[in-house]
Amino acid sequence: MPDTGFLALFLVGLLGGAHCVGMCGGIVGALAMGGASRWSMHLAYNGGRILSYAAAGALAGALGAASLGLEGQVPARLILYLFANLMLIALGFYLLGATRALAFTERAGQALWRRIQPLTRRFLPATTVRQAFPLGLLWGWLPCGLVYSALASALSAGSAGRGAALMLAFGLGTLPNLLLAGILFSRLNEFVRRPVVRTLSGLLILGFGIYGLYALPYLMENV
């Protein structure tokens, strides 16, 4: 993934806000009813969620680095880079509503989520920061096509540290939407579900993937 990957994943998280609110809106709406400070509750929940993204990114980056060592660096790096950008393109079409291509990734993650979801009940209803943080840690593993698309980029990162950093950038991009969703839940939920917002988000993310493919010949000449 080129150095622009951090900015790209941050923007993917930011522009995919409609999807984020759709997936996590129920939880952040419930946190708004908690007994502790709204901001502290939401920061704790989102801190845990983003930490889980970074952990998943580290795992993906380590897996990608191992595959580079096994397969030979140049071909494997190009394959992983191509895969990452094809996932971005699929995500763009997914947000546009043109395809359900990423639904299979969410179904694939259900096996892990079935094991994790029962643990979330220990922290619900979350009324304190000490409950919100572990809830975020667990909820970060919710099957989500947006997260899996970002993880495809982490897979091509070349190291666990860089994979974690890429997913941290993605997680920070999702933060404004979910913080606002908690504080102004009903209004923001209505806004992000507007067709024009979802269309613009899909087109911009689609553009990132197409740009990545456009840069592929240059990458092939310089690896």
Tab-separated table of C-alpha atoms in Angstrom:
chain	number	residue	atom	x	y	z
A	1	MET	CA	0.000	0.000	0.000
A	2	PRO	CA	1.520	3.386	-0.923
A	3	ASP	CA	2.024	6.134	1.680
A	4	THR	CA	-1.295	7.674	0.633
A	5	GLY	CA	-2.936	4.557	2.066
A	6	PHE	CA	-3.257	6.143	5.513
A	7	LEU	CA	-5.171	9.120	4.153
A	8	ALA	CA	-7.245	6.872	1.880
A	9	LEU	CA	-8.329	4.614	4.748
A	10	PHE	CA	-9.059	7.597	6.973
A	11	LEU	CA	-11.339	8.972	4.257
A	12	VAL	CA	-12.903	5.548	3.671
A	13	GLY	CA	-13.853	5.475	7.356
A	14	LEU	CA	-15.093	9.062	7.240
A	15	LEU	CA	-17.060	8.745	3.996
A	16	GLY	CA	-18.489	5.372	4.920
A	17	GLY	CA	-20.287	7.010	7.825
A	18	ALA	CA	-23.716	5.981	6.605
A	19	HIS	CA	-22.697	2.342	6.816
A	20	CYS	CA	-21.028	2.823	10.228
A	21	VAL	CA	-24.109	4.414	11.748
A	22	GLY	CA	-26.255	1.662	10.259
A	23	MET	CA	-24.092	-1.061	11.839
A	24	CYS	CA	-23.389	0.549	15.228
A	25	GLY	CA	-26.228	3.048	15.540
A	26	GLY	CA	-28.203	0.973	18.015
A	27	ILE	CA	-25.270	0.704	20.405
A	28	VAL	CA	-24.279	4.375	20.254
A	29	GLY	CA	-27.900	5.376	20.649
A	30	ALA	CA	-28.102	3.256	23.799
A	31	LEU	CA	-24.896	4.811	25.146
A	32	ALA	CA	-26.506	8.222	24.845
A	33	MET	CA	-28.969	7.059	27.495
A	34	GLY	CA	-26.196	5.974	29.892
A	35	GLY	CA	-25.711	7.432	33.315
A	36	ALA	CA	-22.134	8.698	32.825
A	37	SER	CA	-21.044	11.722	30.806
A	38	ARG	CA	-22.105	11.288	27.194
A	39	TRP	CA	-18.696	12.210	25.851
A	40	SER	CA	-16.797	9.934	28.215
A	41	MET	CA	-19.084	7.008	27.398
A	42	HIS	CA	-18.755	7.465	23.655
A	43	LEU	CA	-15.003	8.051	23.777
A	44	ALA	CA	-14.555	4.887	25.853
A	45	TYR	CA	-16.728	2.803	23.523
A	46	ASN	CA	-15.065	4.121	20.366
A	47	GLY	CA	-11.600	3.819	21.893
A	48	GLY	CA	-12.230	0.119	22.475
A	49	ARG	CA	-13.676	-0.323	19.005
A	50	ILE	CA	-10.720	1.372	17.287
A	51	LEU	CA	-8.251	-0.633	19.402
A	52	SER	CA	-9.889	-3.822	18.086
A	53	TYR	CA	-9.515	-2.525	14.517
A	54	ALA	CA	-5.808	-1.902	15.157
A	55	ALA	CA	-5.404	-5.426	16.575
A	56	ALA	CA	-7.123	-6.912	13.524
A	57	GLY	CA	-4.884	-4.763	11.304
A	58	ALA	CA	-1.794	-6.071	13.076
A	59	LEU	CA	-2.939	-9.649	12.481
A	60	ALA	CA	-3.670	-8.935	8.809
A	61	GLY	CA	-0.346	-7.136	8.353
A	62	ALA	CA	1.554	-10.014	9.950
A	63	LEU	CA	-0.276	-12.525	7.755
A	64	GLY	CA	0.508	-10.476	4.652
A	65	ALA	CA	4.176	-10.167	5.652
A	66	ALA	CA	4.377	-13.935	6.125
A	67	SER	CA	2.913	-14.512	2.661
A	68	LEU	CA	5.503	-12.151	1.164
A	69	GLY	CA	8.257	-14.262	2.650
A	70	LEU	CA	6.748	-17.516	1.416
A	71	GLU	CA	5.737	-16.543	-2.093
A	72	GLY	CA	8.490	-14.161	-3.147
A	73	GLN	CA	8.099	-10.486	-2.425
A	74	VAL	CA	7.398	-8.901	-5.812
A	75	PRO	CA	4.526	-11.108	-7.112
A	76	ALA	CA	2.867	-11.410	-3.711
A	77	ARG	CA	3.045	-7.672	-3.067
A	78	LEU	CA	1.383	-6.926	-6.395
A	79	ILE	CA	-1.339	-9.505	-5.792
A	80	LEU	CA	-2.107	-8.109	-2.329
A	81	TYR	CA	-2.114	-4.538	-3.661
A	82	LEU	CA	-4.487	-5.547	-6.472
A	83	PHE	CA	-6.751	-7.359	-4.007
A	84	ALA	CA	-6.869	-4.331	-1.682
A	85	ASN	CA	-7.965	-1.982	-4.470
A	86	LEU	CA	-10.513	-4.432	-5.879
A	87	MET	CA	-12.031	-4.583	-2.396
A	88	LEU	CA	-12.270	-0.781	-2.363
A	89	ILE	CA	-14.037	-0.857	-5.730
A	90	ALA	CA	-16.425	-3.527	-4.441
A	91	LEU	CA	-17.055	-1.394	-1.359
A	92	GLY	CA	-17.842	1.628	-3.524
A	93	PHE	CA	-20.443	-0.332	-5.483
A	94	TYR	CA	-21.744	-1.805	-2.232
A	95	LEU	CA	-22.373	1.645	-0.754
A	96	LEU	CA	-23.990	2.735	-4.004
A	97	GLY	CA	-26.414	-0.158	-3.654
A	98	ALA	CA	-25.329	-1.518	-7.041
A	99	THR	CA	-24.245	-4.875	-5.648
A	100	ARG	CA	-24.308	-7.018	-2.534
A	101	ALA	CA	-20.831	-8.326	-3.361
A	102	LEU	CA	-19.451	-7.632	0.108
A	103	ALA	CA	-22.319	-9.355	1.879
A	104	PHE	CA	-20.418	-12.641	1.619
A	105	THR	CA	-17.573	-11.196	3.740
A	106	GLU	CA	-20.041	-10.269	6.465
A	107	ARG	CA	-21.541	-13.755	6.352
A	108	ALA	CA	-18.042	-15.263	6.583
A	109	GLY	CA	-17.399	-13.280	9.758
A	110	GLN	CA	-20.573	-14.502	11.438
A	111	ALA	CA	-18.839	-17.633	12.752
A	112	LEU	CA	-16.443	-15.547	14.851
A	113	TRP	CA	-19.167	-13.076	15.834
A	114	ARG	CA	-21.409	-15.865	17.160
A	115	ARG	CA	-18.675	-16.630	19.694
A	116	ILE	CA	-18.048	-12.991	20.622
A	117	GLN	CA	-21.593	-11.599	20.732
A	118	PRO	CA	-22.669	-13.452	23.906
A	119	LEU	CA	-19.806	-11.731	25.755
A	120	THR	CA	-21.294	-8.311	24.969
A	121	ARG	CA	-24.293	-9.070	27.191
A	122	ARG	CA	-22.084	-8.730	30.260
A	123	PHE	CA	-21.707	-5.012	29.525
A	124	LEU	CA	-25.267	-4.199	28.473
A	125	PRO	CA	-26.864	-1.914	29.308
A	126	ALA	CA	-23.639	0.103	29.438
A	127	THR	CA	-24.040	2.852	32.024
A	128	THR	CA	-20.381	3.461	32.962
A	129	VAL	CA	-17.094	4.011	31.154
A	130	ARG	CA	-15.843	0.689	32.577
A	131	GLN	CA	-18.661	-1.047	30.699
A	132	ALA	CA	-18.448	1.022	27.509
A	133	PHE	CA	-14.752	0.363	26.824
A	134	PRO	CA	-14.885	-3.475	26.810
A	135	LEU	CA	-18.158	-3.273	24.913
A	136	GLY	CA	-16.308	-1.327	22.215
A	137	LEU	CA	-13.478	-3.873	22.228
A	138	LEU	CA	-15.965	-6.654	21.535
A	139	TRP	CA	-18.161	-4.703	19.115
A	140	GLY	CA	-15.114	-3.952	16.970
A	141	TRP	CA	-15.294	-7.559	15.730
A	142	LEU	CA	-18.819	-7.181	14.356
A	143	PRO	CA	-18.848	-8.501	10.744
A	144	CYS	CA	-18.743	-5.409	8.518
A	145	GLY	CA	-17.942	-5.123	4.819
A	146	LEU	CA	-16.459	-1.670	5.379
A	147	VAL	CA	-13.998	-2.986	7.973
A	148	TYR	CA	-13.112	-6.014	5.869
A	149	SER	CA	-12.340	-3.797	2.885
A	150	ALA	CA	-9.971	-1.770	5.057
A	151	LEU	CA	-8.396	-4.989	6.335
A	152	ALA	CA	-7.595	-5.942	2.746
A	153	SER	CA	-5.357	-2.874	2.647
A	154	ALA	CA	-3.788	-3.860	5.977
A	155	LEU	CA	-3.080	-7.284	4.484
A	156	SER	CA	-0.882	-5.619	1.868
A	157	ALA	CA	0.875	-3.415	4.460
A	158	GLY	CA	3.948	-5.633	4.734
A	159	SER	CA	4.183	-5.673	8.545
A	160	ALA	CA	2.062	-5.995	11.668
A	161	GLY	CA	2.914	-2.463	12.800
A	162	ARG	CA	1.950	-0.871	9.494
A	163	GLY	CA	-1.213	-2.958	9.311
A	164	ALA	CA	-2.201	-1.750	12.791
A	165	ALA	CA	-1.439	1.856	11.809
A	166	LEU	CA	-3.587	1.603	8.662
A	167	MET	CA	-6.539	0.268	10.630
A	168	LEU	CA	-5.973	2.956	13.270
A	169	ALA	CA	-6.270	5.569	10.497
A	170	PHE	CA	-9.467	3.895	9.303
A	171	GLY	CA	-10.881	3.760	12.828
A	172	LEU	CA	-10.150	7.439	13.429
A	173	GLY	CA	-11.998	8.199	10.200
A	174	THR	CA	-15.109	6.477	11.555
A	175	LEU	CA	-14.879	8.353	14.849
A	176	PRO	CA	-16.596	11.664	13.913
A	177	ASN	CA	-19.662	9.886	12.515
A	178	LEU	CA	-20.141	7.632	15.511
A	179	LEU	CA	-19.438	10.328	18.081
A	180	LEU	CA	-22.018	12.564	16.439
A	181	ALA	CA	-24.363	9.620	16.050
A	182	GLY	CA	-24.291	9.198	19.809
A	183	ILE	CA	-24.823	12.836	20.673
A	184	LEU	CA	-27.174	13.797	17.836
A	185	PHE	CA	-28.357	10.308	16.996
A	186	SER	CA	-31.771	10.862	15.471
A	187	ARG	CA	-30.771	13.796	13.269
A	188	LEU	CA	-27.527	12.270	12.025
A	189	ASN	CA	-29.124	8.880	11.428
A	190	GLU	CA	-31.675	10.555	9.172
A	191	PHE	CA	-28.965	12.544	7.339
A	192	VAL	CA	-26.564	9.667	6.584
A	193	ARG	CA	-29.367	7.519	5.228
A	194	ARG	CA	-30.198	10.032	2.526
A	195	PRO	CA	-29.568	8.559	-0.957
A	196	VAL	CA	-27.390	11.499	-2.004
A	197	VAL	CA	-25.048	11.014	0.989
A	198	ARG	CA	-24.719	7.279	0.360
A	199	THR	CA	-24.185	7.867	-3.374
A	200	LEU	CA	-21.441	10.445	-2.850
A	201	SER	CA	-19.714	8.188	-0.313
A	202	GLY	CA	-19.849	5.224	-2.690
A	203	LEU	CA	-18.496	7.240	-5.628
A	204	LEU	CA	-15.585	8.656	-3.649
A	205	ILE	CA	-14.555	5.276	-2.258
A	206	LEU	CA	-14.940	3.755	-5.720
A	207	GLY	CA	-12.587	6.485	-6.939
A	208	PHE	CA	-9.921	5.429	-4.433
A	209	GLY	CA	-9.996	1.881	-5.751
A	210	ILE	CA	-9.867	2.947	-9.401
A	211	TYR	CA	-6.969	5.295	-8.659
A	212	GLY	CA	-5.131	2.408	-7.010
A	213	LEU	CA	-5.580	0.237	-10.100
A	214	TYR	CA	-4.455	3.128	-12.294
A	215	ALA	CA	-1.231	3.285	-10.280
A	216	LEU	CA	-0.615	-0.472	-10.554
A	217	PRO	CA	1.532	-0.304	-13.772
A	218	TYR	CA	3.775	2.301	-12.104
A	219	LEU	CA	4.109	0.048	-9.058
A	220	MET	CA	5.021	-2.913	-11.270
A	221	GLU	CA	7.820	-0.913	-12.871
A	222	ASN	CA	9.266	0.175	-9.537
A	223	VAL	CA	9.125	-2.908	-7.338
